[in-house]
Amino acid sequence: MDNAIFRFPKPINEPVKAYAPGSSDKQQLKQALAQVSSEEWDIPLIIGGKEIRTGNTGKVVMPHDHKHVLATYHKAGEKEVQMAIDAAMAAHKEWSELPWVERASVMLRVAELFATKYRYLLNASVMLGQSKNPYQAEIDAPCELIDFLRFSAFYAGQVYEDQPYSDTGILNRMEYRALEGFVFSLSPFNFTSIASNLNMAPAMMGNTTVWKPSTTAIHSNYLLMKVFREAGLPDGVVNFIPGQGSVVGKVVIKSPDLAGFHFTGSTSTFNTLWRQMGDNLENYKSYPKIVGETGGKNFVFVHPSAPALDVATAIVRGAFEYQGQKCSAASRAYIPASLWKDVKNYIGDMLKDIKMGDPQDFTNFVNAVIDEASFDNIMGYINYAKQATDAEVIFGGNGDKSVGYYVEPTVILTTNPKFKSMVEEIFGPVITIYIYDDNKYEETLELCDSTSSYALTGSIFARDRYAIQTAFEKLRYSAGNFYINDKPTGAVIGQQPFGGSRASGTNDKAGGPLNLIRWTNARTIKEALVPPTHYGYPFLGEK
Ligand code: NAD
C-alpha cells in the first residue's frame, strides 16, 4: 500500500438534493428535524480525543425561535486552551509522518459519512441551529463540505506530485512537510462547510489544529467533530474548543508553536488577530502562515443592454438567500436609469411572493438572522437609511425580534453612491441601489471600483460583449470572484475557486491547491549521484 504511486480521480460535485414535495428525502429530513428539535444536546470540549466539561456553559438556541434551546455547551478557559495546544503538538509527529493517502482516506470517509448516514441529521442541525432553509442547508452542509474533503484529497496529490527537475548526475526532490507547530482554526457561523475545511485542509497536509468554532454554529460544528472521530481521525489531530474568542485567542496567539492561522470571518476580527500575531513575532519558532477569507461588499453592475428580469432575479437571490449572511451576498447594485422601472417592478413582484419564517416550514424562502447582535446591527443600518435625506427604503425595512430574529428583505435606494450602506458590509438581507445615467457607464464602473475597501465578489450584467469587456478591465481588482450574467453568490468547489483580496482576505482560494500549499513547509533535497573528488574547475588550468 505504502509504495503505491496513487492518484485520486478528479471528483464530481456532490449532487444537491431538491427536497421536493412527496420525496423520500423530504420525509427523512423532516424526521431528522423532529429529532433535533426534540433533543437538548450537551456539548463538551474535545481535546486529545477526550470530552471535557468545564461547567462554564452557554446555550445554543434556534435563531428563528430563540426561546427554544437546542444544546448546552461548555466553554474553554485558558487552561483548556493550553491543553488543546499540547494535544495538537503531541499528535503532530505521528499524523504528519503518516503516508498522505492514509490521511486522504480519513477525509474521504468523513465525506462518505456525511453523504449517507449523517446527511439529514447534519442538514437538520444547520437548519435549526443556523436558520437555513432546506436548500441553503443542503448546499452548505453536506454538499460543499463533502466537496471540500473530496477535492482536498485530489488536489493534495497534485501538490505532492509537483517535483523539481533533476540535471545529469543529480537527484532533486521536494518534501512537502507539514508546518512545524500547530494551526489555529477560527471559524465563522455562516458556513458549516468552511468550519470543516478550516481544519481538514491543514489536516490533509499533515497538520494538527486547535479549533475554536463560532458560538452560533456550535450545534452543527459539534456534529462535525463527532463524525471526524467516527471516521478515524486520530485523537489530537483536531481539538474542539468552543469559548469566547478573546479568551481562546489570547492563549493561542502567545504560543511559540503557532505555525499557521486559518481564518474565515469578519475583516475586523482578522485584523485584530493579525495585529496580535505581529506583536508576538519574536516569540514564534517560525513565522505563522496566515490565511484569512474575510468580508465583502459585493456588487451587481448592470449595463443598459441587460435583460431586466435576469437582473431582478440575481438581486433577489443574491441579496436575500440565507438572509444576506453570505460573504458573497449582493449588497450594492448599479442600475442604468433606462432599466430601473422594469427592474424595480420585477423585484417588487418577487418580494410580494417571498415568505419569511421558520425553516421547518419548507414554503419559507427567508428565515431569521443569526442572533440579537446581528439583528440590532442590521436594523441600525435600515433605520439610518430611513432617516437619511439622500436615501429611502423602497421595499421591506421592518424587523421583529420577539420570537425569532426576523428582518424583512430590504431594498434601499440612494442618490449618493458613497452612502454608508453602499460602502460598509451589513451582513443581512439588505441591498442598496444606485441609479446611474446610461451615458456614464465607464465613470460608474470606476465609482464601483473605488467605493468600498472590499474585493470579494461582483457581477456584470450585459448583452453587449464590448460592455462586458470594459467592465472586465475596469473591475480587474474589484472582485476575486467575478460573474458575468449571474448572481455573485454560490461558488462551487472545483469550479469557481473562491476568495477575494483587498480587505476581503488573502485570496488563497479555499478548496483548491493554492490553499493546501499554504499548509506545507517545503524541504528541498539535492543528492549528488557521483560526488566530485577534486576542488578545482577547468578555468584554473590556464592563466
Ligand atoms: P466574526 O469575525 O465575528 O467571527 C469569526 C470567528 O472569530 C468566530 O469564531 C468568533 O468567535 C471569533 N472571534 C471574534 N472576535 C475574536 C477575537 N477578538 N479573538 C479571537 N476570536 C474572535 O465573523 P462571523 O460573524 O462569524 O462571520 C461573518 C463574517 O465572515 C462576515 O464578515 C463574512 O463576510 C465573513 N465570511 C467570509 C467568507 C469568505 O470566504 N471570504 C466566508 C464566510 C464568512
Coordinates of C-alpha atoms in Angstrom, one line a residue, residues 187-418:
S187 CA -14.4 29.6 12.0
P188 CA -17.5 31.8 11.2
F189 CA -21.1 31.0 11.9
N190 CA -22.5 31.1 8.4
F191 CA -21.0 28.1 6.6
T192 CA -20.6 24.7 8.3
S193 CA -18.6 23.5 5.3
I194 CA -16.0 26.3 5.9
A195 CA -15.7 25.3 9.6
S196 CA -14.9 21.8 8.5
N197 CA -12.4 22.9 5.8
L198 CA -10.5 25.3 8.1
N199 CA -9.4 22.2 10.0
M200 CA -9.4 19.5 7.3
A201 CA -7.4 21.3 4.7
P202 CA -4.4 21.8 7.1
A203 CA -5.0 18.2 8.4
M204 CA -4.9 16.8 4.9
M205 CA -1.4 18.2 4.6
G206 CA -0.3 16.6 7.9
N207 CA -1.1 19.4 10.3
T208 CA -2.9 19.3 13.6
T209 CA -5.3 22.0 14.7
V210 CA -6.8 23.9 17.6
W211 CA -10.3 24.8 16.5
K212 CA -12.5 27.5 18.0
P213 CA -15.9 27.2 16.4
S214 CA -18.3 30.1 16.2
T215 CA -20.7 30.3 19.2
T216 CA -23.7 30.5 16.9
A217 CA -22.7 27.4 14.9
I218 CA -21.8 25.1 17.7
H219 CA -24.6 22.6 17.2
S220 CA -23.6 21.6 13.7
N221 CA -19.8 22.0 14.4
Y222 CA -20.0 19.6 17.2
L223 CA -21.6 17.0 14.9
L224 CA -18.7 17.6 12.5
M225 CA -16.3 16.8 15.3
K226 CA -18.1 13.6 16.3
V227 CA -18.1 12.4 12.7
F228 CA -14.4 13.3 12.2
R229 CA -13.7 10.9 15.1
E230 CA -16.1 8.2 13.9
A231 CA -14.2 8.3 10.5
G232 CA -11.0 7.5 12.3
L233 CA -9.3 10.9 12.7
P234 CA -6.8 10.2 15.4
D235 CA -7.0 11.9 18.8
G236 CA -5.5 15.3 19.0
V237 CA -5.4 16.0 15.2
V238 CA -8.4 18.4 15.6
N239 CA -9.1 19.8 19.1
F240 CA -12.5 21.3 19.5
I241 CA -12.7 24.2 22.0
P242 CA -15.8 26.4 22.0
G243 CA -15.4 29.5 24.0
Q244 CA -15.0 33.2 24.0
G245 CA -12.9 34.3 21.1
S246 CA -10.8 36.7 23.0
V247 CA -10.0 34.1 25.8
V248 CA -9.0 31.5 23.3
G249 CA -7.2 33.9 21.0
K250 CA -5.1 35.3 23.9
V251 CA -3.5 31.9 24.8
V252 CA -3.2 30.6 21.2
I253 CA -1.5 33.7 19.8
K254 CA 1.1 33.7 22.6
S255 CA 2.1 30.1 21.9
P256 CA 5.6 29.8 20.4
D257 CA 4.4 26.7 18.5
L258 CA 1.7 28.6 16.5
A259 CA 2.7 27.8 12.9
G260 CA -0.5 28.7 11.0
F261 CA -3.7 30.7 11.3
H262 CA -6.6 29.5 9.1
F263 CA -9.4 32.0 9.4
T264 CA -12.8 32.9 7.9
G265 CA -14.8 35.7 9.4
S266 CA -15.0 39.4 9.5
T267 CA -12.3 41.8 8.4
S268 CA -12.1 43.4 11.8
T269 CA -11.5 40.1 13.7
F270 CA -8.9 39.1 11.2
N271 CA -7.1 42.5 11.6
T272 CA -7.2 42.1 15.4
L273 CA -5.7 38.6 15.3
W274 CA -3.0 39.5 12.7
R275 CA -2.0 42.6 14.8
Q276 CA -1.7 40.4 17.9
M277 CA 0.5 37.9 16.0
G278 CA 2.6 40.8 14.8
D279 CA 3.2 41.8 18.5
N280 CA 4.3 38.3 19.2
L281 CA 6.7 37.7 16.3
E282 CA 9.8 37.4 18.5
N283 CA 8.2 34.6 20.4
Y284 CA 7.4 32.3 17.5
K285 CA 9.6 29.4 16.5
S286 CA 8.6 30.0 12.8
Y287 CA 6.6 32.7 11.0
P288 CA 3.0 31.7 11.2
K289 CA 1.4 31.3 7.8
I290 CA -1.8 33.4 7.7
V291 CA -4.8 32.6 5.5
G292 CA -7.9 34.7 6.1
E293 CA -11.0 35.0 4.0
T294 CA -13.0 37.9 5.3
G295 CA -15.8 40.4 4.5
G296 CA -17.3 41.7 1.3
K297 CA -19.4 44.5 -0.3
N298 CA -20.4 42.6 -3.4
F299 CA -21.8 44.4 -6.4
V300 CA -24.3 43.7 -9.2
F301 CA -23.4 46.1 -12.0
V302 CA -25.9 46.4 -14.8
H303 CA -25.3 47.7 -18.4
P304 CA -28.3 49.1 -20.3
S305 CA -28.2 46.1 -22.7
A306 CA -29.1 43.6 -19.9
P307 CA -32.5 41.9 -19.5
A308 CA -34.3 43.4 -16.5
L309 CA -35.8 40.1 -15.3
D310 CA -32.4 38.4 -15.2
V311 CA -31.1 41.4 -13.1
A312 CA -34.0 41.4 -10.7
T313 CA -33.7 37.6 -10.1
A314 CA -30.0 37.9 -9.4
I315 CA -30.6 40.7 -7.0
V316 CA -33.3 38.9 -5.1
R317 CA -31.4 35.6 -4.9
G318 CA -28.0 37.2 -4.4
A319 CA -29.1 39.6 -1.7
F320 CA -31.7 37.7 0.2
E321 CA -30.9 34.0 0.2
Y322 CA -29.7 33.0 3.7
Q323 CA -30.8 36.4 4.8
G324 CA -27.8 38.0 3.0
Q325 CA -25.5 36.3 5.5
K326 CA -23.1 35.1 2.9
C327 CA -19.7 36.7 2.5
S328 CA -20.6 36.8 -1.3
A329 CA -24.1 38.3 -0.9
A330 CA -25.0 41.1 -3.3
S331 CA -25.2 44.2 -1.2
R332 CA -25.0 47.1 -3.7
A333 CA -26.2 47.4 -7.2
Y334 CA -25.6 49.9 -10.0
I335 CA -28.6 50.1 -12.4
P336 CA -28.9 52.3 -15.5
A337 CA -31.8 54.8 -15.4
S338 CA -33.4 53.2 -18.5
L339 CA -33.8 49.8 -16.9
W340 CA -34.7 50.9 -13.4
K341 CA -38.5 50.9 -13.7
D342 CA -38.6 47.3 -15.0
V343 CA -36.1 46.0 -12.5
K344 CA -37.9 47.6 -9.6
N345 CA -41.3 46.1 -10.7
Y346 CA -39.8 42.7 -11.0
I347 CA -38.1 42.9 -7.6
G348 CA -41.4 44.1 -6.1
D349 CA -43.3 41.2 -7.6
M350 CA -40.8 38.6 -6.3
L351 CA -40.8 40.2 -2.8
K352 CA -44.6 40.0 -2.7
D353 CA -44.2 36.3 -3.2
I354 CA -41.5 35.5 -0.8
K355 CA -42.4 34.2 2.6
M356 CA -40.3 34.6 5.8
G357 CA -40.4 32.3 8.8
D358 CA -39.3 29.1 10.5
P359 CA -37.2 26.9 8.2
Q360 CA -39.2 23.8 9.3
D361 CA -42.0 25.2 7.1
F362 CA -40.5 24.5 3.7
T363 CA -42.5 27.2 2.0
N364 CA -40.4 29.9 3.7
F365 CA -37.6 31.3 1.5
V366 CA -36.3 33.7 4.1
N367 CA -35.6 32.7 7.7
A368 CA -34.1 34.5 10.7
V369 CA -30.8 36.3 11.1
I370 CA -28.3 34.6 13.4
D371 CA -28.6 36.5 16.7
E372 CA -29.7 39.6 18.5
A373 CA -26.5 41.5 18.0
S374 CA -26.7 40.9 14.3
F375 CA -30.4 41.8 14.3
D376 CA -29.7 45.1 16.0
N377 CA -26.8 45.9 13.7
I378 CA -28.9 45.3 10.6
M379 CA -31.8 47.3 11.9
G380 CA -29.4 50.1 12.8
Y381 CA -28.4 50.4 9.1
I382 CA -32.0 50.3 7.9
N383 CA -33.1 53.0 10.4
Y384 CA -30.1 55.1 9.4
A385 CA -31.4 54.9 5.8
K386 CA -34.9 55.7 6.8
Q387 CA -33.7 59.0 8.4
A388 CA -31.3 60.0 5.7
T389 CA -32.1 62.7 3.1
D390 CA -30.1 61.0 0.3
A391 CA -31.7 57.5 0.7
E392 CA -35.1 55.8 1.1
V393 CA -36.2 52.3 1.9
I394 CA -38.3 51.2 -1.0
F395 CA -39.0 47.6 0.0
G396 CA -39.1 45.9 3.4
G397 CA -37.5 47.8 6.2
N398 CA -39.2 46.1 9.2
G399 CA -37.8 43.8 11.8
D400 CA -39.2 41.8 14.7
K401 CA -37.2 40.0 17.3
S402 CA -39.9 39.0 19.7
V403 CA -40.0 35.3 18.7
G404 CA -37.0 35.0 16.3
Y405 CA -34.6 37.5 14.8
Y406 CA -36.6 38.4 11.6
V407 CA -35.6 41.2 9.3
E408 CA -37.6 41.7 6.1
P409 CA -35.7 41.6 2.8
T410 CA -34.9 45.3 2.4
V411 CA -34.0 47.5 -0.6
I412 CA -32.6 50.9 -0.1
L413 CA -32.4 53.4 -2.9
T414 CA -29.8 56.1 -2.7
T415 CA -28.8 59.1 -4.7
N416 CA -25.4 59.1 -3.0
P417 CA -23.0 56.5 -4.5
K418 CA -20.9 56.7 -1.3

